[in-house]
Amino acid sequence: MPDLIRVAIAGLGTATRLMLRALLSNPTIEVVAAASVREEERLAFANDFSIPAYADIDELCGLDDVDAIYIATPTHLHVHHVLMALEHGKHVLVEKPLATDLPCAKRMVEAAEKFGRVVIVGHSHSFDAPIQAMRDIVHSGG
């Protein structure tokens, strides 16, 4: 079995509710913490899942026992939260769309390269076999 990936969740709204079951049921993932600016969301999450929930995403990103951050905050906050996670040495899964404009998206890509971390935009079919086959064709020049 692959190594366990310890994931923290930033944002406990609709996207997280849709993704949470998949995260919790994946044997290679352990959800270890969450953050939300909304107190009622934090309290409900901590109570329902016995997982600590924080008010401050910066505090969440600074936790030592976190490998990756799932960023499910509003789109206009993605650039700030992705950069924060990368600066703390975390890998990132961020909800779509990645950014509200191209310069913000480029900043995130450059930061991922600078810090040697992976940023993946979800929900993505990037790893599906047909998409991988198209990628191979494009890269082969055929």
mmCIF file of C-alpha atoms in Angstrom:
data_model
loop_
_atom_site.group_PDB
_atom_site.id
_atom_site.type_symbol
_atom_site.label_atom_id
_atom_site.label_comp_id
_atom_site.label_asym_id
_atom_site.label_seq_id
_atom_site.Cartn_x
_atom_site.Cartn_y
_atom_site.Cartn_z
ATOM 1 C CA MET A 1 0.000 0.000 0.000
ATOM 2 C CA PRO A 2 1.296 3.517 -0.782
ATOM 3 C CA ASP A 3 2.249 5.842 2.019
ATOM 4 C CA LEU A 4 -0.587 7.521 3.868
ATOM 5 C CA ILE A 5 -1.235 11.112 2.755
ATOM 6 C CA ARG A 6 -2.293 13.355 5.630
ATOM 7 C CA VAL A 7 -4.737 15.913 4.238
ATOM 8 C CA ALA A 8 -6.156 19.064 5.775
ATOM 9 C CA ILE A 9 -9.225 20.785 4.355
ATOM 10 C CA ALA A 10 -9.468 24.567 3.929
ATOM 11 C CA GLY A 11 -13.113 25.526 3.580
ATOM 12 C CA LEU A 12 -16.064 23.455 4.758
ATOM 13 C CA GLY A 13 -18.755 24.518 2.312
ATOM 14 C CA THR A 14 -20.468 22.822 -0.607
ATOM 15 C CA ALA A 15 -17.334 21.588 -2.410
ATOM 16 C CA THR A 16 -16.078 19.874 0.721
ATOM 17 C CA ARG A 17 -19.453 18.264 1.388
ATOM 18 C CA LEU A 18 -19.330 16.813 -2.129
ATOM 19 C CA MET A 19 -15.719 15.612 -1.809
ATOM 20 C CA LEU A 20 -15.577 14.526 1.821
ATOM 21 C CA ARG A 21 -16.903 10.989 1.404
ATOM 22 C CA ALA A 22 -14.276 10.257 -1.257
ATOM 23 C CA LEU A 23 -11.508 11.623 0.962
ATOM 24 C CA LEU A 24 -12.650 9.736 4.055
ATOM 25 C CA SER A 25 -13.141 6.447 2.206
ATOM 26 C CA ASN A 26 -9.755 6.471 0.442
ATOM 27 C CA PRO A 27 -7.394 4.108 2.314
ATOM 28 C CA THR A 28 -4.349 6.167 1.284
ATOM 29 C CA ILE A 29 -5.719 9.411 2.771
ATOM 30 C CA GLU A 30 -6.177 10.492 6.363
ATOM 31 C CA VAL A 31 -8.077 13.725 6.920
ATOM 32 C CA VAL A 32 -6.267 15.220 9.914
ATOM 33 C CA ALA A 33 -7.620 18.774 10.205
ATOM 34 C CA ALA A 34 -9.891 21.380 8.669
ATOM 35 C CA ALA A 35 -10.441 25.122 8.716
ATOM 36 C CA SER A 36 -13.357 27.440 8.155
ATOM 37 C CA VAL A 37 -14.063 31.045 9.017
ATOM 38 C CA ARG A 38 -17.595 29.958 9.968
ATOM 39 C CA GLU A 39 -17.795 28.788 13.550
ATOM 40 C CA GLU A 40 -20.893 26.635 13.033
ATOM 41 C CA GLU A 41 -19.136 24.718 10.234
ATOM 42 C CA ARG A 42 -16.039 24.163 12.370
ATOM 43 C CA LEU A 43 -18.026 22.934 15.353
ATOM 44 C CA ALA A 44 -20.200 20.604 13.265
ATOM 45 C CA PHE A 45 -17.192 19.170 11.403
ATOM 46 C CA ALA A 46 -15.191 18.581 14.578
ATOM 47 C CA ASN A 47 -18.212 17.011 16.269
ATOM 48 C CA ASP A 48 -19.248 14.823 13.307
ATOM 49 C CA PHE A 49 -15.780 13.523 12.421
ATOM 50 C CA SER A 50 -13.677 13.956 15.597
ATOM 51 C CA ILE A 51 -11.172 15.912 13.512
ATOM 52 C CA PRO A 52 -9.843 19.254 14.759
ATOM 53 C CA ALA A 53 -11.118 22.332 12.936
ATOM 54 C CA TYR A 54 -9.425 25.722 12.988
ATOM 55 C CA ALA A 55 -10.612 29.274 12.314
ATOM 56 C CA ASP A 56 -7.306 30.243 10.697
ATOM 57 C CA ILE A 57 -6.136 28.673 7.437
ATOM 58 C CA ASP A 58 -2.588 29.898 8.083
ATOM 59 C CA GLU A 59 -2.571 27.870 11.305
ATOM 60 C CA LEU A 60 -3.900 24.868 9.369
ATOM 61 C CA CYS A 61 -1.136 25.190 6.762
ATOM 62 C CA GLY A 62 1.480 25.388 9.512
ATOM 63 C CA LEU A 63 0.575 22.053 11.091
ATOM 64 C CA ASP A 64 3.492 19.613 10.985
ATOM 65 C CA ASP A 65 1.329 16.508 10.530
ATOM 66 C CA VAL A 66 -0.157 17.681 7.207
ATOM 67 C CA ASP A 67 1.215 16.635 3.803
ATOM 68 C CA ALA A 68 -1.371 18.285 1.563
ATOM 69 C CA ILE A 69 -4.120 20.877 1.754
ATOM 70 C CA TYR A 70 -7.438 20.513 -0.076
ATOM 71 C CA ILE A 71 -8.463 24.110 -0.822
ATOM 72 C CA ALA A 72 -12.212 24.454 -1.149
ATOM 73 C CA THR A 73 -12.548 28.121 -0.318
ATOM 74 C CA PRO A 74 -14.208 30.686 -2.620
ATOM 75 C CA THR A 75 -12.363 31.089 -5.932
ATOM 76 C CA HIS A 76 -11.222 34.660 -5.282
ATOM 77 C CA LEU A 77 -9.290 33.353 -2.236
ATOM 78 C CA HIS A 78 -7.535 30.482 -4.039
ATOM 79 C CA VAL A 79 -4.387 32.393 -4.926
ATOM 80 C CA HIS A 80 -3.839 33.520 -1.329
ATOM 81 C CA HIS A 81 -4.589 30.091 0.158
ATOM 82 C CA VAL A 82 -2.612 28.100 -2.423
ATOM 83 C CA LEU A 83 0.427 30.339 -1.971
ATOM 84 C CA MET A 84 0.106 30.044 1.801
ATOM 85 C CA ALA A 85 -0.002 26.244 1.628
ATOM 86 C CA LEU A 86 2.966 26.090 -0.753
ATOM 87 C CA GLU A 87 5.009 28.436 1.437
ATOM 88 C CA HIS A 88 4.391 26.024 4.318
ATOM 89 C CA GLY A 89 5.716 23.155 2.184
ATOM 90 C CA LYS A 90 2.359 21.493 1.502
ATOM 91 C CA HIS A 91 1.118 19.907 -1.700
ATOM 92 C CA VAL A 92 -2.234 21.295 -2.868
ATOM 93 C CA LEU A 93 -5.487 20.013 -4.322
ATOM 94 C CA VAL A 94 -7.524 23.089 -5.200
ATOM 95 C CA GLU A 95 -11.114 23.265 -6.402
ATOM 96 C CA LYS A 96 -11.812 24.562 -9.877
ATOM 97 C CA PRO A 97 -11.391 27.072 -11.191
ATOM 98 C CA LEU A 98 -7.789 27.520 -10.125
ATOM 99 C CA ALA A 99 -7.909 31.307 -10.296
ATOM 100 C CA THR A 100 -9.966 34.281 -11.360
ATOM 101 C CA ASP A 101 -7.326 35.447 -13.850
ATOM 102 C CA LEU A 102 -4.226 34.233 -15.655
ATOM 103 C CA PRO A 103 -1.644 36.247 -13.642
ATOM 104 C CA CYS A 104 -2.914 34.665 -10.399
ATOM 105 C CA ALA A 105 -2.769 31.195 -11.953
ATOM 106 C CA LYS A 106 0.798 31.825 -13.115
ATOM 107 C CA ARG A 107 1.812 32.948 -9.608
ATOM 108 C CA MET A 108 0.555 29.637 -8.215
ATOM 109 C CA VAL A 109 2.338 27.582 -10.881
ATOM 110 C CA GLU A 110 5.588 29.478 -10.296
ATOM 111 C CA ALA A 111 5.275 29.032 -6.526
ATOM 112 C CA ALA A 112 4.696 25.290 -6.903
ATOM 113 C CA GLU A 113 7.872 25.059 -8.974
ATOM 114 C CA LYS A 114 9.816 27.243 -6.523
ATOM 115 C CA PHE A 115 8.806 25.161 -3.496
ATOM 116 C CA GLY A 116 8.957 21.809 -5.291
ATOM 117 C CA ARG A 117 5.352 20.958 -4.529
ATOM 118 C CA VAL A 118 2.450 19.654 -6.597
ATOM 119 C CA VAL A 119 -0.721 21.641 -7.264
ATOM 120 C CA ILE A 120 -3.630 19.734 -8.791
ATOM 121 C CA VAL A 121 -6.908 21.331 -9.783
ATOM 122 C CA GLY A 122 -9.885 19.099 -8.966
ATOM 123 C CA HIS A 123 -12.402 17.814 -10.162
ATOM 124 C CA SER A 124 -10.156 16.664 -12.906
ATOM 125 C CA HIS A 125 -10.144 13.873 -15.426
ATOM 126 C CA SER A 126 -6.435 14.466 -16.035
ATOM 127 C CA PHE A 127 -5.530 10.952 -14.943
ATOM 128 C CA ASP A 128 -8.254 9.122 -16.881
ATOM 129 C CA ALA A 129 -6.876 6.744 -19.530
ATOM 130 C CA PRO A 130 -8.391 8.554 -22.565
ATOM 131 C CA ILE A 131 -6.992 11.901 -21.409
ATOM 132 C CA GLN A 132 -3.570 10.340 -20.798
ATOM 133 C CA ALA A 133 -3.683 8.812 -24.300
ATOM 134 C CA MET A 134 -4.459 12.236 -25.809
ATOM 135 C CA ARG A 135 -1.595 13.731 -23.813
ATOM 136 C CA ASP A 136 0.793 11.086 -25.163
ATOM 137 C CA ILE A 137 -0.333 11.769 -28.741
ATOM 138 C CA VAL A 138 0.132 15.520 -28.326
ATOM 139 C CA HIS A 139 3.598 15.108 -26.807
ATOM 140 C CA SER A 140 4.643 12.639 -29.514
ATOM 141 C CA GLY A 141 3.820 15.160 -32.218
ATOM 142 C CA GLY A 142 1.500 12.627 -33.888
#
